[in-house]
C-alpha atoms as a PDB file:
ATOM      1  CA  MET A   1      17.508  10.874  -9.582  1.00  0.00           C
ATOM      2  CA  LEU A   2      15.071  11.137  -6.725  1.00  0.00           C
ATOM      3  CA  HIS A   3      17.172  13.813  -5.011  1.00  0.00           C
ATOM      4  CA  LYS A   4      17.686  15.626  -8.326  1.00  0.00           C
ATOM      5  CA  ILE A   5      13.913  15.908  -8.900  1.00  0.00           C
ATOM      6  CA  LEU A   6      13.291  16.846  -5.232  1.00  0.00           C
ATOM      7  CA  ASP A   7      15.922  19.614  -5.373  1.00  0.00           C
ATOM      8  CA  PHE A   8      14.347  20.930  -8.581  1.00  0.00           C
ATOM      9  CA  LEU A   9      10.904  21.042  -7.012  1.00  0.00           C
ATOM     10  CA  LYS A  10      12.147  22.756  -3.972  1.00  0.00           C
ATOM     11  CA  SER A  11      13.906  25.418  -6.037  1.00  0.00           C
ATOM     12  CA  LYS A  12      10.986  26.043  -8.503  1.00  0.00           C
ATOM     13  CA  LEU A  13       7.877  25.469  -6.378  1.00  0.00           C
ATOM     14  CA  ASN A  14       8.994  26.650  -2.984  1.00  0.00           C
ATOM     15  CA  LEU A  15       8.248  23.323  -1.303  1.00  0.00           C
ATOM     16  CA  PRO A  16       8.232  23.608   2.521  1.00  0.00           C
ATOM     17  CA  SER A  17      11.582  22.870   4.226  1.00  0.00           C
ATOM     18  CA  SER A  18       9.670  20.317   6.342  1.00  0.00           C
ATOM     19  CA  ILE A  19       9.516  18.000   3.272  1.00  0.00           C
ATOM     20  CA  ILE A  20      12.734  16.108   3.858  1.00  0.00           C
ATOM     21  CA  SER A  21      12.159  12.381   3.887  1.00  0.00           C
ATOM     22  CA  VAL A  22      10.803  11.383   0.434  1.00  0.00           C
ATOM     23  CA  ASN A  23      10.873   7.769  -0.789  1.00  0.00           C
ATOM     24  CA  ILE A  24       8.571   8.048  -3.710  1.00  0.00           C
ATOM     25  CA  ILE A  25       7.459  10.849  -6.054  1.00  0.00           C
ATOM     26  CA  ASN A  26       4.177  10.220  -7.833  1.00  0.00           C
ATOM     27  CA  ILE A  27       3.692  12.246 -10.936  1.00  0.00           C
ATOM     28  CA  ASN A  28       0.027  13.037 -11.637  1.00  0.00           C
ATOM     29  CA  SER A  29       0.038  14.687 -14.960  1.00  0.00           C
ATOM     30  CA  HIS A  30      -3.616  14.288 -16.114  1.00  0.00           C
ATOM     31  CA  ASN A  31      -5.923  14.326 -13.063  1.00  0.00           C
ATOM     32  CA  GLN A  32      -6.967  17.486 -11.244  1.00  0.00           C
ATOM     33  CA  SER A  33      -5.202  18.586  -8.137  1.00  0.00           C
ATOM     34  CA  PRO A  34      -6.959  18.932  -4.780  1.00  0.00           C
ATOM     35  CA  LYS A  35      -9.129  21.993  -4.317  1.00  0.00           C
ATOM     36  CA  THR A  36      -7.192  23.687  -1.533  1.00  0.00           C
ATOM     37  CA  ASP A  37      -4.615  26.275  -2.484  1.00  0.00           C
ATOM     38  CA  GLU A  38      -2.195  24.635  -0.123  1.00  0.00           C
ATOM     39  CA  GLU A  39      -2.209  21.481  -2.026  1.00  0.00           C
ATOM     40  CA  LYS A  40      -2.636  22.895  -5.522  1.00  0.00           C
ATOM     41  CA  LEU A  41       0.814  21.810  -6.793  1.00  0.00           C
ATOM     42  CA  PHE A  42       1.576  18.919  -4.536  1.00  0.00           C
ATOM     43  CA  LYS A  43       0.413  16.616  -1.718  1.00  0.00           C
ATOM     44  CA  TYR A  44       2.862  15.212   0.847  1.00  0.00           C
ATOM     45  CA  ASN A  45       2.255  12.133   2.909  1.00  0.00           C
ATOM     46  CA  GLU A  46       4.817  12.196   5.759  1.00  0.00           C
ATOM     47  CA  LYS A  47       3.861   8.770   7.112  1.00  0.00           C
ATOM     48  CA  GLU A  48       4.498   7.010   3.781  1.00  0.00           C
ATOM     49  CA  GLY A  49       7.200   9.353   2.708  1.00  0.00           C
ATOM     50  CA  SER A  50       5.434   9.986  -0.617  1.00  0.00           C
ATOM     51  CA  LEU A  51       5.062  13.200  -2.532  1.00  0.00           C
ATOM     52  CA  GLU A  52       2.373  13.552  -5.225  1.00  0.00           C
ATOM     53  CA  ILE A  53       2.881  16.391  -7.633  1.00  0.00           C
ATOM     54  CA  TYR A  54       0.372  17.867 -10.043  1.00  0.00           C
ATOM     55  CA  THR A  55       2.273  18.818 -13.133  1.00  0.00           C
ATOM     56  CA  LYS A  56      -0.798  20.118 -14.861  1.00  0.00           C
ATOM     57  CA  GLU A  57      -0.862  22.967 -12.312  1.00  0.00           C
ATOM     58  CA  PHE A  58       2.843  23.821 -12.829  1.00  0.00           C
ATOM     59  CA  PRO A  59       3.728  27.185 -14.538  1.00  0.00           C
ATOM     60  CA  GLU A  60       4.322  26.414 -18.169  1.00  0.00           C
ATOM     61  CA  ASP A  61       8.087  27.117 -18.062  1.00  0.00           C
ATOM     62  CA  VAL A  62       8.533  24.968 -14.983  1.00  0.00           C
ATOM     63  CA  ARG A  63       6.558  22.077 -16.484  1.00  0.00           C
ATOM     64  CA  GLU A  64       8.660  22.150 -19.670  1.00  0.00           C
ATOM     65  CA  GLU A  65      11.936  22.142 -17.686  1.00  0.00           C
ATOM     66  CA  PHE A  66      10.582  19.288 -15.541  1.00  0.00           C
ATOM     67  CA  ASP A  67       9.625  17.314 -18.617  1.00  0.00           C
ATOM     68  CA  GLU A  68      13.145  17.726 -19.905  1.00  0.00           C
ATOM     69  CA  ILE A  69      14.722  16.426 -16.723  1.00  0.00           C
ATOM     70  CA  ILE A  70      12.508  13.340 -16.832  1.00  0.00           C
ATOM     71  CA  ARG A  71      13.259  12.653 -20.486  1.00  0.00           C
ATOM     72  CA  ASN A  72      17.070  13.019 -20.060  1.00  0.00           C
ATOM     73  CA  ASP A  73      17.085  10.510 -17.165  1.00  0.00           C
ATOM     74  CA  TRP A  74      14.285   8.207 -18.309  1.00  0.00           C
ATOM     75  CA  GLN A  75      16.279   5.033 -17.778  1.00  0.00           C
ATOM     76  CA  ASN A  76      16.205   5.702 -14.034  1.00  0.00           C
ATOM     77  CA  ILE A  77      12.465   6.464 -14.027  1.00  0.00           C
ATOM     78  CA  ASP A  78      11.460   3.254 -12.375  1.00  0.00           C
ATOM     79  CA  LEU A  79      13.180   4.458  -9.259  1.00  0.00           C
ATOM     80  CA  VAL A  80      10.838   7.462  -9.131  1.00  0.00           C
ATOM     81  CA  LEU A  81       7.475   6.765 -10.687  1.00  0.00           C
ATOM     82  CA  GLU A  82       5.086   4.404  -8.867  1.00  0.00           C
ATOM     83  CA  LYS A  83       2.833   2.326 -11.130  1.00  0.00           C
ATOM     84  CA  SER A  84       4.086   4.161 -14.230  1.00  0.00           C
ATOM     85  CA  SER A  85       6.481   3.962 -17.013  1.00  0.00           C
ATOM     86  CA  TYR A  86       8.385   6.377 -19.273  1.00  0.00           C
ATOM     87  CA  ASN A  87       6.145   5.351 -22.087  1.00  0.00           C
ATOM     88  CA  LEU A  88       3.039   6.189 -20.053  1.00  0.00           C
ATOM     89  CA  PHE A  89       4.584   9.520 -18.910  1.00  0.00           C
ATOM     90  CA  GLU A  90       5.327  10.459 -22.503  1.00  0.00           C
ATOM     91  CA  LYS A  91       1.739   9.891 -23.500  1.00  0.00           C
ATOM     92  CA  LEU A  92       0.422  11.898 -20.659  1.00  0.00           C
ATOM     93  CA  CYS A  93       2.880  14.771 -21.465  1.00  0.00           C
ATOM     94  CA  GLN A  94       1.780  14.690 -25.118  1.00  0.00           C
ATOM     95  CA  TYR A  95      -1.878  14.694 -24.107  1.00  0.00           C
ATOM     96  CA  GLN A  96      -1.309  17.818 -22.042  1.00  0.00           C
ATOM     97  CA  LYS A  97       0.226  19.636 -24.881  1.00  0.00           C
ATOM     98  CA  GLU A  98      -2.483  18.805 -27.413  1.00  0.00           C
ATOM     99  CA  ASP A  99      -5.348  21.124 -28.187  1.00  0.00           C
ATOM    100  CA  LYS A 100      -8.197  19.500 -26.264  1.00  0.00           C
ATOM    101  CA  VAL A 101     -10.827  22.211 -26.468  1.00  0.00           C
ATOM    102  CA  ASP A 102     -13.663  19.786 -26.666  1.00  0.00           C
ATOM    103  CA  ASP A 103     -12.440  17.782 -23.595  1.00  0.00           C
ATOM    104  CA  GLU A 104     -11.879  21.026 -21.588  1.00  0.00           C
ATOM    105  CA  ILE A 105     -15.369  22.149 -22.460  1.00  0.00           C
ATOM    106  CA  ILE A 106     -16.856  18.852 -21.306  1.00  0.00           C
ATOM    107  CA  LEU A 107     -14.939  18.980 -17.972  1.00  0.00           C
ATOM    108  CA  SER A 108     -15.778  22.579 -17.345  1.00  0.00           C
ATOM    109  CA  ALA A 109     -19.433  21.871 -18.019  1.00  0.00           C
ATOM    110  CA  PHE A 110     -19.663  19.011 -15.471  1.00  0.00           C
ATOM    111  CA  LYS A 111     -17.610  20.868 -12.968  1.00  0.00           C
ATOM    112  CA  GLU A 112     -20.065  23.748 -13.189  1.00  0.00           C
ATOM    113  CA  ILE A 113     -22.983  21.347 -12.987  1.00  0.00           C
ATOM    114  CA  GLY A 114     -21.503  19.947  -9.784  1.00  0.00           C
ATOM    115  CA  ILE A 115     -21.178  16.333 -10.303  1.00  0.00           C
ATOM    116  CA  PRO A 116     -19.252  14.384  -7.539  1.00  0.00           C
ATOM    117  CA  GLU A 117     -15.535  15.260  -7.483  1.00  0.00           C
ATOM    118  CA  THR A 118     -14.552  11.592  -7.863  1.00  0.00           C
ATOM    119  CA  ASP A 119     -16.738  11.299 -10.974  1.00  0.00           C
ATOM    120  CA  LEU A 120     -15.065  14.416 -12.407  1.00  0.00           C
ATOM    121  CA  LYS A 121     -11.662  12.823 -11.891  1.00  0.00           C
ATOM    122  CA  ILE A 122     -12.775   9.589 -13.522  1.00  0.00           C
ATOM    123  CA  LEU A 123     -14.312  11.490 -16.411  1.00  0.00           C
ATOM    124  CA  GLU A 124     -10.965  13.346 -17.047  1.00  0.00           C
ATOM    125  CA  SER A 125      -9.206  10.047 -17.200  1.00  0.00           C
ATOM    126  CA  ALA A 126     -11.939   8.635 -19.406  1.00  0.00           C
ATOM    127  CA  LEU A 127     -11.530  11.434 -21.876  1.00  0.00           C
ATOM    128  CA  PHE A 128      -7.779  10.639 -21.969  1.00  0.00           C
ATOM    129  CA  ILE A 129      -8.585   6.955 -22.571  1.00  0.00           C
ATOM    130  CA  ARG A 130     -10.965   7.878 -25.359  1.00  0.00           C
ATOM    131  CA  ASN A 131      -8.307   9.879 -27.044  1.00  0.00           C
ATOM    132  CA  LEU A 132      -5.853   6.961 -26.806  1.00  0.00           C
ATOM    133  CA  ALA A 133      -8.424   4.549 -28.276  1.00  0.00           C
ATOM    134  CA  PHE A 134      -9.947   6.594 -31.131  1.00  0.00           C
ATOM    135  CA  ASN A 135      -7.112   9.001 -32.079  1.00  0.00           C
ATOM    136  CA  GLN A 136      -4.064   6.846 -31.404  1.00  0.00           C
ATOM    137  CA  GLY A 137      -5.534   3.285 -31.819  1.00  0.00           C
ATOM    138  CA  GLU A 138      -4.128   2.185 -28.437  1.00  0.00           C
ATOM    139  CA  ASN A 139      -5.316  -0.878 -26.508  1.00  0.00           C
ATOM    140  CA  ILE A 140      -7.079   0.608 -23.484  1.00  0.00           C
ATOM    141  CA  GLU A 141      -8.003  -2.479 -21.490  1.00  0.00           C
ATOM    142  CA  SER A 142      -5.238  -2.032 -18.932  1.00  0.00           C
ATOM    143  CA  TRP A 143      -6.189   1.552 -18.476  1.00  0.00           C
ATOM    144  CA  LYS A 144      -9.809   0.645 -17.848  1.00  0.00           C
ATOM    145  CA  HIS A 145      -8.742  -2.068 -15.472  1.00  0.00           C
ATOM    146  CA  ASP A 146      -6.545   0.297 -13.395  1.00  0.00           C
ATOM    147  CA  LEU A 147      -9.390   2.721 -13.078  1.00  0.00           C
ATOM    148  CA  GLN A 148     -11.880  -0.045 -12.103  1.00  0.00           C
ATOM    149  CA  VAL A 149      -9.514  -1.369  -9.447  1.00  0.00           C
ATOM    150  CA  ARG A 150      -9.194   2.104  -7.957  1.00  0.00           C
ATOM    151  CA  PHE A 151     -12.808   3.308  -8.296  1.00  0.00           C
ATOM    152  CA  GLY A 152     -14.904   0.151  -8.851  1.00  0.00           C
ATOM    153  CA  GLU A 153     -17.520  -0.659 -11.455  1.00  0.00           C
ATOM    154  CA  ARG A 154     -18.583   3.045 -11.480  1.00  0.00           C
ATOM    155  CA  ALA A 155     -15.273   3.887 -13.245  1.00  0.00           C
ATOM    156  CA  ASN A 156     -15.969   1.262 -15.877  1.00  0.00           C
ATOM    157  CA  ASN A 157     -19.424   2.744 -16.478  1.00  0.00           C
ATOM    158  CA  ILE A 158     -18.053   6.235 -16.861  1.00  0.00           C
ATOM    159  CA  VAL A 159     -15.309   5.089 -19.283  1.00  0.00           C
ATOM    160  CA  ASN A 160     -17.810   3.194 -21.410  1.00  0.00           C
ATOM    161  CA  LEU A 161     -20.340   6.033 -21.424  1.00  0.00           C
ATOM    162  CA  CYS A 162     -17.619   8.499 -22.278  1.00  0.00           C
ATOM    163  CA  SER A 163     -16.259   6.421 -25.074  1.00  0.00           C
ATOM    164  CA  ALA A 164     -19.771   6.355 -26.616  1.00  0.00           C
ATOM    165  CA  TYR A 165     -20.211  10.130 -26.116  1.00  0.00           C
ATOM    166  CA  TYR A 166     -23.100   9.949 -23.698  1.00  0.00           C
ATOM    167  CA  PHE A 167     -21.736  12.694 -21.412  1.00  0.00           C
ATOM    168  CA  GLU A 168     -21.825  15.438 -24.155  1.00  0.00           C
ATOM    169  CA  GLY A 169     -24.460  13.757 -26.274  1.00  0.00           C
ATOM    170  CA  PHE A 170     -27.130  13.016 -23.673  1.00  0.00           C
ATOM    171  CA  LEU A 171     -26.242  14.305 -20.178  1.00  0.00           C
ATOM    172  CA  ILE A 172     -25.359  17.914 -21.121  1.00  0.00           C
ATOM    173  CA  PRO A 173     -28.474  18.343 -23.292  1.00  0.00           C
ATOM    174  CA  LEU A 174     -30.513  16.776 -20.427  1.00  0.00           C
ATOM    175  CA  TYR A 175     -29.121  19.255 -18.006  1.00  0.00           C
ATOM    176  CA  ASP A 176     -29.833  22.151 -20.397  1.00  0.00           C
ATOM    177  CA  ASN A 177     -33.392  20.995 -20.754  1.00  0.00           C
ATOM    178  CA  SER A 178     -34.248  20.117 -17.167  1.00  0.00           C
ATOM    179  CA  LYS A 179     -31.766  20.444 -14.204  1.00  0.00           C
ATOM    180  CA  GLU A 180     -34.309  18.646 -11.962  1.00  0.00           C
ATOM    181  CA  LEU A 181     -34.593  15.639 -14.215  1.00  0.00           C
ATOM    182  CA  PHE A 182     -30.760  15.618 -14.684  1.00  0.00           C
ATOM    183  CA  PHE A 183     -30.102  15.180 -10.999  1.00  0.00           C
ATOM    184  CA  LYS A 184     -32.914  12.637 -10.652  1.00  0.00           C
ATOM    185  CA  MET A 185     -31.512  10.497 -13.496  1.00  0.00           C
ATOM    186  CA  TYR A 186     -27.782  11.037 -12.994  1.00  0.00           C
ATOM    187  CA  GLU A 187     -27.047   8.197 -10.600  1.00  0.00           C
ATOM    188  CA  ASP A 188     -29.050   5.713 -12.637  1.00  0.00           C
ATOM    189  CA  VAL A 189     -27.373   6.805 -15.883  1.00  0.00           C
ATOM    190  CA  VAL A 190     -23.791   6.864 -14.474  1.00  0.00           C
ATOM    191  CA  GLY A 191     -23.930   4.365 -11.540  1.00  0.00           C
ATOM    192  CA  LYS A 192     -26.103   1.758 -13.277  1.00  0.00           C
ATOM    193  CA  SER A 193     -25.492   2.676 -16.956  1.00  0.00           C
ATOM    194  CA  MET A 194     -29.175   2.306 -17.559  1.00  0.00           C
ATOM    195  CA  LEU A 195     -29.150   3.651 -21.118  1.00  0.00           C
ATOM    196  CA  ALA A 196     -26.644   1.279 -22.623  1.00  0.00           C
ATOM    197  CA  VAL A 197     -25.322  -2.310 -22.646  1.00  0.00           C
ATOM    198  CA  PHE A 198     -21.632  -2.557 -23.508  1.00  0.00           C
ATOM    199  CA  VAL A 199     -20.871  -6.069 -24.761  1.00  0.00           C
ATOM    200  CA  HIS A 200     -17.464  -7.526 -23.959  1.00  0.00           C
ATOM    201  CA  SER A 201     -15.708 -10.739 -24.888  1.00  0.00           C
ATOM    202  CA  ILE A 202     -16.884 -12.906 -21.960  1.00  0.00           C
ATOM    203  CA  MET A 203     -20.483 -11.760 -22.060  1.00  0.00           C
ATOM    204  CA  SER A 204     -22.969 -14.549 -22.801  1.00  0.00           C
ATOM    205  CA  GLN A 205     -26.139 -14.165 -24.892  1.00  0.00           C
ATOM    206  CA  GLU A 206     -28.193 -14.656 -21.751  1.00  0.00           C
ATOM    207  CA  LYS A 207     -26.285 -11.929 -19.932  1.00  0.00           C
ATOM    208  CA  ILE A 208     -26.868  -9.487 -22.833  1.00  0.00           C
ATOM    209  CA  THR A 209     -30.635  -9.917 -22.777  1.00  0.00           C
ATOM    210  CA  LYS A 210     -30.740  -9.979 -18.953  1.00  0.00           C
ATOM    211  CA  SER A 211     -28.859  -6.630 -18.933  1.00  0.00           C
ATOM    212  CA  ILE A 212     -31.292  -5.153 -21.371  1.00  0.00           C
ATOM    213  CA  VAL A 213     -34.321  -6.191 -19.289  1.00  0.00           C
ATOM    214  CA  GLU A 214     -32.746  -4.943 -16.024  1.00  0.00           C
ATOM    215  CA  LYS A 215     -31.849  -1.537 -17.498  1.00  0.00           C
ATOM    216  CA  LEU A 216     -35.188  -1.013 -19.129  1.00  0.00           C
ATOM    217  CA  GLU A 217     -36.841  -1.728 -15.749  1.00  0.00           C
ATOM    218  CA  ILE A 218     -34.758   1.121 -14.224  1.00  0.00           C
ATOM    219  CA  SER A 219     -35.567   3.408 -17.171  1.00  0.00           C
ATOM    220  CA  LYS A 220     -39.357   2.881 -16.857  1.00  0.00           C
ATOM    221  CA  LYS A 221     -39.619   5.355 -13.933  1.00  0.00           C
ATOM    222  CA  TYR A 222     -38.407   8.098 -16.259  1.00  0.00           C
ATOM    223  CA  GLY A 223     -40.631   7.046 -19.181  1.00  0.00           C
ATOM    224  CA  ILE A 224     -37.625   6.018 -21.189  1.00  0.00           C
ATOM    225  CA  LYS A 225     -38.297   3.230 -23.693  1.00  0.00           C
ATOM    226  CA  PHE A 226     -34.958   2.920 -25.424  1.00  0.00           C
ATOM    227  CA  ILE A 227     -31.600   1.360 -24.887  1.00  0.00           C
ATOM    228  CA  TYR A 228     -28.455   0.972 -26.960  1.00  0.00           C
ATOM    229  CA  ILE A 229     -26.158  -2.047 -27.332  1.00  0.00           C
ATOM    230  CA  HIS A 230     -22.545  -1.234 -28.085  1.00  0.00           C
ATOM    231  CA  GLY A 231     -19.820  -3.489 -29.340  1.00  0.00           C
ATOM    232  CA  ILE A 232     -16.256  -3.006 -30.523  1.00  0.00           C
ATOM    233  CA  GLY A 233     -14.277  -5.619 -32.400  1.00  0.00           C
ATOM    234  CA  LYS A 234     -15.258  -8.488 -34.673  1.00  0.00           C
ATOM    235  CA  ILE A 235     -15.977 -10.922 -31.865  1.00  0.00           C
ATOM    236  CA  ASN A 236     -18.356  -8.634 -30.094  1.00  0.00           C
ATOM    237  CA  ILE A 237     -20.058  -7.596 -33.292  1.00  0.00           C
ATOM    238  CA  SER A 238     -20.632 -11.169 -34.081  1.00  0.00           C
ATOM    239  CA  ARG A 239     -21.849 -11.878 -30.564  1.00  0.00           C
ATOM    240  CA  ILE A 240     -24.427  -9.097 -30.805  1.00  0.00           C
ATOM    241  CA  LYS A 241     -25.725 -10.165 -34.177  1.00  0.00           C
ATOM    242  CA  THR A 242     -26.019 -13.733 -32.962  1.00  0.00           C
ATOM    243  CA  CYS A 243     -27.912 -12.538 -29.846  1.00  0.00           C
ATOM    244  CA  LEU A 244     -30.374 -10.616 -32.098  1.00  0.00           C
ATOM    245  CA  ALA A 245     -30.922 -13.660 -34.253  1.00  0.00           C
ATOM    246  CA  ILE A 246     -31.368 -16.429 -31.615  1.00  0.00           C
ATOM    247  CA  ASN A 247     -33.506 -14.200 -29.381  1.00  0.00           C
ATOM    248  CA  LYS A 248     -35.780 -13.011 -32.200  1.00  0.00           C
ATOM    249  CA  ASP A 249     -38.975 -13.401 -30.134  1.00  0.00           C
ATOM    250  CA  PHE A 250     -37.599 -11.174 -27.422  1.00  0.00           C
ATOM    251  CA  PHE A 251     -36.341  -8.490 -29.822  1.00  0.00           C
ATOM    252  CA  ASP A 252     -39.680  -8.469 -31.732  1.00  0.00           C
ATOM    253  CA  PHE A 253     -40.916  -6.223 -28.894  1.00  0.00           C
ATOM    254  CA  PHE A 254     -38.516  -3.528 -30.125  1.00  0.00           C
ATOM    255  CA  GLU A 255     -38.060  -1.270 -33.104  1.00  0.00           C
ATOM    256  CA  THR A 256     -34.460  -2.051 -34.042  1.00  0.00           C
ATOM    257  CA  GLN A 257     -31.901   0.191 -35.675  1.00  0.00           C
ATOM    258  CA  ILE A 258     -28.404  -1.153 -36.483  1.00  0.00           C
ATOM    259  CA  HIS A 259     -25.413   1.079 -37.223  1.00  0.00           C
ATOM    260  CA  GLU A 260     -22.249  -0.746 -38.144  1.00  0.00           C
ATOM    261  CA  ASP A 261     -19.100   1.070 -39.137  1.00  0.00           C
ATOM    262  CA  GLY A 262     -15.862  -0.883 -39.492  1.00  0.00           C
ATOM    263  CA  ASN A 263     -14.996  -2.260 -36.108  1.00  0.00           C
ATOM    264  CA  ILE A 264     -17.957  -0.749 -34.209  1.00  0.00           C
ATOM    265  CA  ILE A 265     -21.605  -1.633 -33.954  1.00  0.00           C
ATOM    266  CA  ILE A 266     -24.449   0.241 -32.211  1.00  0.00           C
ATOM    267  CA  VAL A 267     -27.952  -1.318 -32.007  1.00  0.00           C
ATOM    268  CA  GLY A 268     -30.731   1.016 -30.967  1.00  0.00           C
ATOM    269  CA  LEU A 269     -33.749  -0.688 -29.383  1.00  0.00           C
ATOM    270  CA  THR A 270     -36.991   1.155 -28.743  1.00  0.00           C
ATOM    271  CA  LEU A 271     -39.980  -0.526 -27.116  1.00  0.00           C
ATOM    272  CA  LYS A 272     -42.951  -0.755 -29.464  1.00  0.00           C
ATOM    273  CA  ASN A 273     -46.194   0.900 -28.266  1.00  0.00           C
END
């Protein structure tokens, strides 16, 4: 199977003849390829004997033929794909074929703005994860974990902010209004997630209120007096409501708005004057 794929790539993509010893082929079907023209379609690591290919950059006819080869021999896929599965590959292939105009607009906007290349890669993955969660009802915890292992807590922040539409709902309008303020705030918004607290299953009541205080302290330097609490799932909705009830004295300092829709809750907090 490995030799079959390698022969196909050599015939269709004009891989250099120097690429001989390949032990692993990594298929990258949703992240962007490196910037250089030389590595637009693939990246070869001679020392590790690994070849990473960027199927998003393949000509359409080549990509369709490649997908067919993979599907026909999917039972042998574990010999070829590192840290992947046929099920995962199928989802990524389907994602690539869908009409994702909104996602492409978002990515193009932030590419033009000039956010760090790593953030752009994480954002593209985050948009894919958002699609899995909201359009297909998939459990995304393993996806978030994989990104966090690879890129740290920053990836977790970007996925959470993306899932709550902060990139297109807050950051793009902020940039359109003031480029200077955007670049001043960007690191605190993305790196420290200062605008939002995302409640998860092991988060205590004390941690929720502590996070609110810490993030409002960061926001003060920009004159921002609001923060949002997000929760998904019955347990987290209950945890947030309990937190509001048992810390009533603390939350009396805020104007509170609560939006609850099915399995999702958003609590808007604005400091009173």
